PDB file of C-alpha atoms in Angstrom:
ATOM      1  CA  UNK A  75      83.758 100.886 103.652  1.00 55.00           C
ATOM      2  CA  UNK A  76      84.175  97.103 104.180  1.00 62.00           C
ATOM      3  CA  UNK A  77      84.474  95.303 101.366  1.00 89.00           C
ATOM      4  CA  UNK A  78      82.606  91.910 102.686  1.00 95.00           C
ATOM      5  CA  UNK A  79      80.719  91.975 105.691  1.00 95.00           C
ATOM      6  CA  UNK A  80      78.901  89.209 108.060  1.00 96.00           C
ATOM      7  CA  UNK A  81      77.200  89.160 110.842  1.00 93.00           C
ATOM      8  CA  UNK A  82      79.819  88.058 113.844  1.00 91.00           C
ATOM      9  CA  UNK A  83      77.148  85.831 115.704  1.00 90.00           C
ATOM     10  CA  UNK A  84      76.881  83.790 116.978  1.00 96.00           C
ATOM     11  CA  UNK A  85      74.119  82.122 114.707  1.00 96.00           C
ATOM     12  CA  UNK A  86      72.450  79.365 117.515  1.00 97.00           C
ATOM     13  CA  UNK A  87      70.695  76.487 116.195  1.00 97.00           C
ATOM     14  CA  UNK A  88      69.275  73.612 117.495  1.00 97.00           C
ATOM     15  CA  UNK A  89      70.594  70.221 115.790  1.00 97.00           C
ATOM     16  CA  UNK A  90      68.741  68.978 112.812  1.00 97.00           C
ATOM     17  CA  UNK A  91      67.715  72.923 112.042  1.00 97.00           C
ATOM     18  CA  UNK A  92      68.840  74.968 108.636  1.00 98.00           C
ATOM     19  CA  UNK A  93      71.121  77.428 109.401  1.00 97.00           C
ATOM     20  CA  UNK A  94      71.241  81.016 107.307  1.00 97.00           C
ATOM     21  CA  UNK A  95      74.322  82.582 106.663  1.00 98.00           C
ATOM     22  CA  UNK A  96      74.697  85.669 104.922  1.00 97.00           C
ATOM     23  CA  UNK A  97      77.049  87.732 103.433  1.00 96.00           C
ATOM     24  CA  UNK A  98      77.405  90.866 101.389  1.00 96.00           C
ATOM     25  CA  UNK A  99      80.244  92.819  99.666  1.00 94.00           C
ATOM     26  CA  UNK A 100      80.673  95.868  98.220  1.00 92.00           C
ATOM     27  CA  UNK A 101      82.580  95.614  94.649  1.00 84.00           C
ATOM     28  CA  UNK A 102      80.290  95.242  91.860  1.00 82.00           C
ATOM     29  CA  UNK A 103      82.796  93.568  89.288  1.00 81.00           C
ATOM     30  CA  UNK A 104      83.466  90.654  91.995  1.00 80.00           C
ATOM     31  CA  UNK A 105      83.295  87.124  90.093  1.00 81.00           C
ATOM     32  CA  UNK A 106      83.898  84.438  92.323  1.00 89.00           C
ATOM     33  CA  UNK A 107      82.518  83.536  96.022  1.00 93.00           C
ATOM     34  CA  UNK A 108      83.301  80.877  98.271  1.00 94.00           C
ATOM     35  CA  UNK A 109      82.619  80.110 101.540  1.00 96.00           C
ATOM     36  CA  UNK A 110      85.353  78.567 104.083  1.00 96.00           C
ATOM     37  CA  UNK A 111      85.062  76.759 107.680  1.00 97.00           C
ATOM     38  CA  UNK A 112      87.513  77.355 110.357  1.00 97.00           C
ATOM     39  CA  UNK A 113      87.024  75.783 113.578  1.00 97.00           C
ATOM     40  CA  UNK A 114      89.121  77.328 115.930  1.00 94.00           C
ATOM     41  CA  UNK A 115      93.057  77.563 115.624  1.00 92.00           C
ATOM     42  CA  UNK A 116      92.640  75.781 112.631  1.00 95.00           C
ATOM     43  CA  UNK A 117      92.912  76.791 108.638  1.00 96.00           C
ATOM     44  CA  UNK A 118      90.193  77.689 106.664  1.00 95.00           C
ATOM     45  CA  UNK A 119      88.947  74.921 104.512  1.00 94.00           C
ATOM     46  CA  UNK A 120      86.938  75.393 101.507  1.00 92.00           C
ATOM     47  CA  UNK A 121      83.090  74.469 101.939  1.00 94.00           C
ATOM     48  CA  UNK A 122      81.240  76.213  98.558  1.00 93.00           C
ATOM     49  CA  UNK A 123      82.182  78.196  95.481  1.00 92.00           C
ATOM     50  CA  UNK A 124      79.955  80.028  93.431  1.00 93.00           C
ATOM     51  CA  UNK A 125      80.222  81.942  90.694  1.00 90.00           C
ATOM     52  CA  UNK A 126      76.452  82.546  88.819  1.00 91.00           C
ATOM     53  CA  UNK A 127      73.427  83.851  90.281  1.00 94.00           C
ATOM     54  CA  UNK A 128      71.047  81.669  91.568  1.00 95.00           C
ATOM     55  CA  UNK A 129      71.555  77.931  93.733  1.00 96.00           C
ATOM     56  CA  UNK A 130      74.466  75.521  94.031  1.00 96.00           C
ATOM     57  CA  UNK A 131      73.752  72.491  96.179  1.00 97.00           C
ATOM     58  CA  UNK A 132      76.530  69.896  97.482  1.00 95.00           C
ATOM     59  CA  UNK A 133      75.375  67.250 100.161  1.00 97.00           C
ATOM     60  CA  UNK A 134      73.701  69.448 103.186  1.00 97.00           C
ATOM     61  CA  UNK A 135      75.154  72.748 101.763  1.00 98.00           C
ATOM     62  CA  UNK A 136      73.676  75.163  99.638  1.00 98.00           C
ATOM     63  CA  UNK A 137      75.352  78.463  98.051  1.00 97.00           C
ATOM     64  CA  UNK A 138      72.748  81.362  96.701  1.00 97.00           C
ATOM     65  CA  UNK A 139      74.478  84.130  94.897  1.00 96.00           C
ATOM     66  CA  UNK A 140      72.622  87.431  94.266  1.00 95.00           C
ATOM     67  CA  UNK A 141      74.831  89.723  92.102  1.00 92.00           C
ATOM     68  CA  UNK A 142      72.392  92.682  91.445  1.00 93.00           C
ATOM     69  CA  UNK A 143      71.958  92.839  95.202  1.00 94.00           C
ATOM     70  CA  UNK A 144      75.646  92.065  96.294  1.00 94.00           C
ATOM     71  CA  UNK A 145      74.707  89.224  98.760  1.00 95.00           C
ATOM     72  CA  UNK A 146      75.403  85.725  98.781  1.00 97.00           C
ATOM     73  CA  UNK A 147      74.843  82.997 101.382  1.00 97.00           C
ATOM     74  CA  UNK A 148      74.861  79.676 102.638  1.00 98.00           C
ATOM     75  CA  UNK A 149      72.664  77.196 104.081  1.00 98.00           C
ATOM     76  CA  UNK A 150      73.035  74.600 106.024  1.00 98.00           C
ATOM     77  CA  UNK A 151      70.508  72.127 106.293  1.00 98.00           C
ATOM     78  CA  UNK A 152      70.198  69.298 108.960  1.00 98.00           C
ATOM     79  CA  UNK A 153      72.871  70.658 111.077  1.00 98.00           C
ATOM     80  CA  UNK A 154      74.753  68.688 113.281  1.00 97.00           C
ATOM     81  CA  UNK A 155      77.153  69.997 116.432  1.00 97.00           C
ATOM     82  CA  UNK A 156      80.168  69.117 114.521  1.00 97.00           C
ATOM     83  CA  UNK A 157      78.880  72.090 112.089  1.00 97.00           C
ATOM     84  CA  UNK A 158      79.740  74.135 114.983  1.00 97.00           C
ATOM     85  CA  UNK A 159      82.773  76.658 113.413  1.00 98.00           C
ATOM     86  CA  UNK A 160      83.127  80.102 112.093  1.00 97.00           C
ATOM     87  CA  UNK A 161      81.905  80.283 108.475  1.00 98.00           C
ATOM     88  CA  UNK A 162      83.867  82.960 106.311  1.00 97.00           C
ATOM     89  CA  UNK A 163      82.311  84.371 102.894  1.00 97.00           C
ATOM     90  CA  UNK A 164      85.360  85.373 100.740  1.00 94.00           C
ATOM     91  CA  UNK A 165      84.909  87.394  97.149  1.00 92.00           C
ATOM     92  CA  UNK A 166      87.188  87.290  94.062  1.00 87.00           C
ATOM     93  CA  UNK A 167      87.834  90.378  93.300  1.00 75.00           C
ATOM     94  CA  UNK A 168      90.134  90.075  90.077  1.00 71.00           C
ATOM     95  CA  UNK A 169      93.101  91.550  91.883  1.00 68.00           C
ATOM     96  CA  UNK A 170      94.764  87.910  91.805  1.00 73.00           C
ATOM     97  CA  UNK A 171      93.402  87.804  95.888  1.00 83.00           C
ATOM     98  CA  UNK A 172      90.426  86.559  97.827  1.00 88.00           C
ATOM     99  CA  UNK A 173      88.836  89.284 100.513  1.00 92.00           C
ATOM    100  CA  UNK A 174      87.551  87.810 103.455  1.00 95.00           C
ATOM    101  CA  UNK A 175      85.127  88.666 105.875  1.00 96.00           C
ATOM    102  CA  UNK A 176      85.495  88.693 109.159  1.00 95.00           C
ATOM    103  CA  UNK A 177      83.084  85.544 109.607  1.00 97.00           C
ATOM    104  CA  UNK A 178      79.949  83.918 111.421  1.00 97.00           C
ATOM    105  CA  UNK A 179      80.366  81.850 114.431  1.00 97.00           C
ATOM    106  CA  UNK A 180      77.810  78.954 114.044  1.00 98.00           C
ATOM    107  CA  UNK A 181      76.894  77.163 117.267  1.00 98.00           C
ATOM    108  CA  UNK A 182      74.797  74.416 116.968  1.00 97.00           C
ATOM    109  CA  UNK A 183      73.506  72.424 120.130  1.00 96.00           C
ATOM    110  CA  UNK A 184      72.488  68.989 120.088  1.00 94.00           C
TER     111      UNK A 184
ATOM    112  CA  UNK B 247      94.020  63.445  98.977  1.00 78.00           C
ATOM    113  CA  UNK B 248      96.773  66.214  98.287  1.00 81.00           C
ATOM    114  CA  UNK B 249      97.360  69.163 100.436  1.00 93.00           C
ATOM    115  CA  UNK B 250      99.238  72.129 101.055  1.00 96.00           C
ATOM    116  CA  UNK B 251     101.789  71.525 103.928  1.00 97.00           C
ATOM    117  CA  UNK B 252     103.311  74.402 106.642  1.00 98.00           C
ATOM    118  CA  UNK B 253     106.365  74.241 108.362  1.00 97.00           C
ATOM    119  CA  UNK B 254     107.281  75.043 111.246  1.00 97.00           C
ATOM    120  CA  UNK B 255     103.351  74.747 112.928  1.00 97.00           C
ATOM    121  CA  UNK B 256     104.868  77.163 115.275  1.00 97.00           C
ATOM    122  CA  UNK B 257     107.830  79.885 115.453  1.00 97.00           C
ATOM    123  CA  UNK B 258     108.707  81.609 118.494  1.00 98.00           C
ATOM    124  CA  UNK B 259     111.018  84.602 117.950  1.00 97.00           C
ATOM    125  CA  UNK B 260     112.338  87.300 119.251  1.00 97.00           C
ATOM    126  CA  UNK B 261     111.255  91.086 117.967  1.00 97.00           C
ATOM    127  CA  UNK B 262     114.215  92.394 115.263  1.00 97.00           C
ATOM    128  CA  UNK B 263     114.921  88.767 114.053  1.00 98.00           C
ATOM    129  CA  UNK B 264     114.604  87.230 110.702  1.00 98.00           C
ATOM    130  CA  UNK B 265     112.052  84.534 110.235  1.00 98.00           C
ATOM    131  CA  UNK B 266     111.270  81.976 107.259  1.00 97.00           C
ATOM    132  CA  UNK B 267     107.944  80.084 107.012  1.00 98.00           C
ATOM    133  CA  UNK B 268     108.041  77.145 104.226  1.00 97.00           C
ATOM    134  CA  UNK B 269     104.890  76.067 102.715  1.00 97.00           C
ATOM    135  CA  UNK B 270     104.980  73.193  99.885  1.00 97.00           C
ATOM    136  CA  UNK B 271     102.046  73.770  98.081  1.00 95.00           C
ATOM    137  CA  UNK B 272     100.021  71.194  95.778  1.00 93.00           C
ATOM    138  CA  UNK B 273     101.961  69.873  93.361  1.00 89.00           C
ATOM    139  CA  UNK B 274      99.925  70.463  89.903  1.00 85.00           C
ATOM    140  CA  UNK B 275      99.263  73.776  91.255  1.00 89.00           C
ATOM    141  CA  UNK B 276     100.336  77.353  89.958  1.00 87.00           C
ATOM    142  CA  UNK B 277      98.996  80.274  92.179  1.00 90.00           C
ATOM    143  CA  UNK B 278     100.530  80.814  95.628  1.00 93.00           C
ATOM    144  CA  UNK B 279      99.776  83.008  97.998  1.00 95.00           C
ATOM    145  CA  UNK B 280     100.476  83.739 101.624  1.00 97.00           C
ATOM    146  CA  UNK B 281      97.822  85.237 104.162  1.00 97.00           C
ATOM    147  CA  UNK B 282      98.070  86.167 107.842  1.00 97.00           C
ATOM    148  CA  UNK B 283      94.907  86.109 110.451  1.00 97.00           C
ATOM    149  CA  UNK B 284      95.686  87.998 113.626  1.00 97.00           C
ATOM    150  CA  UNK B 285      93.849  86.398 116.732  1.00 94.00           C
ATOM    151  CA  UNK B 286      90.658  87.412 116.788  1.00 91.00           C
ATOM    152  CA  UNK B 287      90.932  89.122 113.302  1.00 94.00           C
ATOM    153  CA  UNK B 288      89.972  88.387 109.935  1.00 95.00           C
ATOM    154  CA  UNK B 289      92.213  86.664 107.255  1.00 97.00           C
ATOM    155  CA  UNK B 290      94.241  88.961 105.216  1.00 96.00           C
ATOM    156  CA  UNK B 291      95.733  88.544 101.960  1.00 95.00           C
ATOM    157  CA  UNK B 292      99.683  88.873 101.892  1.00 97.00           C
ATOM    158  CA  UNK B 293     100.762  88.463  98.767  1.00 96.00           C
ATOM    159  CA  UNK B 294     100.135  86.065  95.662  1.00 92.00           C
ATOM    160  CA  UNK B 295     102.916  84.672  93.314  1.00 93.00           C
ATOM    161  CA  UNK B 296     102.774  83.141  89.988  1.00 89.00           C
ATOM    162  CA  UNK B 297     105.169  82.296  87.360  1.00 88.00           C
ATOM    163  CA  UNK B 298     108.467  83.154  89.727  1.00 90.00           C
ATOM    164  CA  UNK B 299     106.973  86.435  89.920  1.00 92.00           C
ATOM    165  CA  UNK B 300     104.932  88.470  92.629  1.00 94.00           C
ATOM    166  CA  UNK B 301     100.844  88.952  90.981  1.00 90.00           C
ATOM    167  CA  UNK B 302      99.674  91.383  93.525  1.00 91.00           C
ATOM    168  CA  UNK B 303     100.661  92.167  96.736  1.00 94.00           C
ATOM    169  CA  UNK B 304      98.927  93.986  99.716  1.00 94.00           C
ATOM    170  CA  UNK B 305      99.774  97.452 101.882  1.00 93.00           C
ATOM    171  CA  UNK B 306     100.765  94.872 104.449  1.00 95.00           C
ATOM    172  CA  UNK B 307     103.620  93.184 102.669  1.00 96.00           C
ATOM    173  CA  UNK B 308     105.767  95.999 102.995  1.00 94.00           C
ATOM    174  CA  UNK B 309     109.554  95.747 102.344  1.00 95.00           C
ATOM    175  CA  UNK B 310     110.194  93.868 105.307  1.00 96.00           C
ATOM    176  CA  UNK B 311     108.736  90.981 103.545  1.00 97.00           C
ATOM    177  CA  UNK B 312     110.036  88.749 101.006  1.00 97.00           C
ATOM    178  CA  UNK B 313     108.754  85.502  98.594  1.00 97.00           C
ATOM    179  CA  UNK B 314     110.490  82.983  96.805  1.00 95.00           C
ATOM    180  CA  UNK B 315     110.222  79.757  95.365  1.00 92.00           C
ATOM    181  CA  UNK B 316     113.414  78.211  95.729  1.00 87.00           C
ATOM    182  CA  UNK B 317     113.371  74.754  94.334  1.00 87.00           C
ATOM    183  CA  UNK B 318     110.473  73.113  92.464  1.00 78.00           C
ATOM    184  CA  UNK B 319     108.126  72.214  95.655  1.00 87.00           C
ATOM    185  CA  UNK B 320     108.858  75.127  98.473  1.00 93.00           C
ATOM    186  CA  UNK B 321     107.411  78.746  98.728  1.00 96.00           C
ATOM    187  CA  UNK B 322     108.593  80.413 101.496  1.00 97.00           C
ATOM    188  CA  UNK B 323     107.481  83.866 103.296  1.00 98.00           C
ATOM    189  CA  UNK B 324     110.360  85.909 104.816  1.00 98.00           C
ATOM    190  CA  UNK B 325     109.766  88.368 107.651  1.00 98.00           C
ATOM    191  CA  UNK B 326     113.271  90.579 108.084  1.00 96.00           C
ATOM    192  CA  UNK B 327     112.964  92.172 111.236  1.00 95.00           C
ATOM    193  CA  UNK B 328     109.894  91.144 112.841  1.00 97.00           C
ATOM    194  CA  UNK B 329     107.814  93.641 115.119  1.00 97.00           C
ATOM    195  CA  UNK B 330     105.386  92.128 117.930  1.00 97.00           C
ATOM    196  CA  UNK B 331     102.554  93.418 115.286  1.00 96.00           C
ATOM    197  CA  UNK B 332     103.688  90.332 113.055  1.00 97.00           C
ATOM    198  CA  UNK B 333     102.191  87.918 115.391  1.00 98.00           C
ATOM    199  CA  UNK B 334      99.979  86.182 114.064  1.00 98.00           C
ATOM    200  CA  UNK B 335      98.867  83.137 112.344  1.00 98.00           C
ATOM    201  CA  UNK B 336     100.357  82.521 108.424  1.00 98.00           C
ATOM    202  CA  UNK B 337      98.430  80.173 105.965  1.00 98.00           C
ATOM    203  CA  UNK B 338      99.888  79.461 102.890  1.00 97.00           C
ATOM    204  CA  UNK B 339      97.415  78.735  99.946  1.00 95.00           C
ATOM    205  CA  UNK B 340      97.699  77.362  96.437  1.00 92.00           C
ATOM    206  CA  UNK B 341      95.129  77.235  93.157  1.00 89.00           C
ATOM    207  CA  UNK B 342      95.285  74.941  90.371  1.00 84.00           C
ATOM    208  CA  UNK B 343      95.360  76.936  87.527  1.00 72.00           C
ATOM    209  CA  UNK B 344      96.784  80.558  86.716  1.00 55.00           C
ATOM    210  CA  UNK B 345      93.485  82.263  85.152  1.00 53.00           C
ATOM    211  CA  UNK B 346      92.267  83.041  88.287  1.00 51.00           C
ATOM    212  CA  UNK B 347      89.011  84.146  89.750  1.00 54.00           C
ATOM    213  CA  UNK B 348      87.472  81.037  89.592  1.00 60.00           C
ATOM    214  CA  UNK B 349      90.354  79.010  90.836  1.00 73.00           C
ATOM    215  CA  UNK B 350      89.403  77.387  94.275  1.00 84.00           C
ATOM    216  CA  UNK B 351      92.529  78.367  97.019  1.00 88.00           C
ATOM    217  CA  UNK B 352      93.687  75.411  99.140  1.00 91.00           C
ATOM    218  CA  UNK B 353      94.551  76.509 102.832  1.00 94.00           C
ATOM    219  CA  UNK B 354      97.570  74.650 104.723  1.00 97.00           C
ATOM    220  CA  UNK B 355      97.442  74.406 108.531  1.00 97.00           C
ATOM    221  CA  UNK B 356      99.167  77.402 109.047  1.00 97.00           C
ATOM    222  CA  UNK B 357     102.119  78.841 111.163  1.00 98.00           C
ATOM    223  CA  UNK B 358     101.621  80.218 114.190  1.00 98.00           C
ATOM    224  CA  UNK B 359     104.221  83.080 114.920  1.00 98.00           C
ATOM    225  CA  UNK B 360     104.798  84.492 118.104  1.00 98.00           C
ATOM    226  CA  UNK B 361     107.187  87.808 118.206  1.00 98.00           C
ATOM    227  CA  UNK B 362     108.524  88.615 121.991  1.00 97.00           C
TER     228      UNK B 362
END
C-alpha cells in the first residue's frame, strides 16, 4: 500500500488558469503536510505546509487539508509557465521523516 | 536568506569505493536528515539525526552507510562500498527546531552521484 499517492500527470493548463493538485495518504495519525516544487534536476523547495483541516492561503497558493478523508491539495491560481515543475505532497508521519509522493508534473502553456 | 549547502554538486566513482557527501546545514537549525531520489523516482528518506545521535533511520540506510557531524557546521553521509544501485541524487535537509512534525525541512541542491 502506498503511503502518499498523486496523480503522475501531467496536469496541462493554460496560463492564467487554477491548477488542482491532489494528494492522498494512507496513515491516519499523520500531522503535518507540505507541498514541495522541483523543477527538474533541481532540489525540492518548500511551497505550503499545513497542518489543520480546512484552507491556508499564501500569495497565488492555496493548501486544503481534509483529515477525515486523508486528502490534501493545492491550488494554484493564475498560473504562469514558470509554475511549470513537478509538485510533491509530503506527510509527517511522526517517525522523525517526511514520506513523499512520487509527484505531479504541472505544465502550464502560455 | 540562509540555506543548506551540498558539496561536491557531483561525485563520480567507481563501484566498491568509499564516498563522502558534506552538507552544512542552516545554522540555528537542529534536525538533519539525508534523502536520496533515484532518476525518475520519488524522494526517499535516508536517515535523520539529532542531538549527535541517529532519530530514525530507513531499510535503505543499511550498514554500508554512515552519519556524522564532525565539527559544529558539517553533516556528512558516508557510502562504504558503493554499488551502481547507489546512484542517485542526495539532498541533505535541515529543520529549525527538534519537536518535529511541524518543523518545515530545508532542501540543499543536492549531490549527484554516479557509481561506474
Amino acid at each position: 500500500q502506498k503511503e502518499v499517492e498523486q496523480n503522475s500527470g501531467p496536469l496541462s493548463v493554460p496560463e492564467g488558469a487554477i491548477a488542482s493538485l491532489n494528494c492522498t495518504y494512507s496513515d491516519r495519525v499523520s500531522q503535518s503536510f507540505f507541498w514541495y516544487r522541483q523543477y527538474s534536476g533541481k532540489s525540492p523547495e518548500l511551497i505550503m505546509s499545513i497542518y489543520s483541516n480546512g484552507d491556508k492561503e499564501d500569495g497565488r497558493f492555496t493548501a486544503q487539508l481534509n483529515k477525515a478523508s486523508q486528502y490534501v491539495s493545492l491550488l494554484i491560481r493564475d498560473s504562469q509557465p514558470s509554475d511549470s515543475a513537478t509538485y510533491l505532497c509530503a506527510v509527517w508521519t511522526g517517525f522523525q521523516k517526511l514520506v513523499f509522493g512520487t509527484g505531479t508534473r504541472l505544465l502550464v502553456s502560455p | 536568506e540562509p540555506e543548506v549547502t551540498q558539496t561536491p554538486s557531483h561525485q563520480v566513482t567507481q563501484m566498491g569505493q568509499e564516498v563522502i557527501l558534506r552538507c552544512v546545514p542552516i545554522s540555528n537549525h537542529l534536525y538533519f536528515y539525508w534523502y536520496r531520489q533515484i532518476l525518475g523516482q520519488k524522494v526517499e528518506f535516508l536517515v535523520s539525526f539529532y542531538n549527535n545521535e541517529i532519530s530514525e533511520k530507513s531499510e535503505i540506510f543499511d550498514d554500508q552507510f554512515s552519519v556524522e557531524r564532525p565539527d559544529g557546521s558539517n553533516f556528512t553521509l558516508k557510502i562504504r562500498s558503493t554499488k551502481l544501485e547507489d546512484s542517485a541524487m542526495y539532498f541533505c535537509a535541515s529543520s529549525p527546531l527538534p519537536s518535529g512534525g511541524a518543523e518545515e525541512q530545508y532542501f540543499g541542491p543536492g549531490t549527484r552521484l554516479t557509481v561506474t
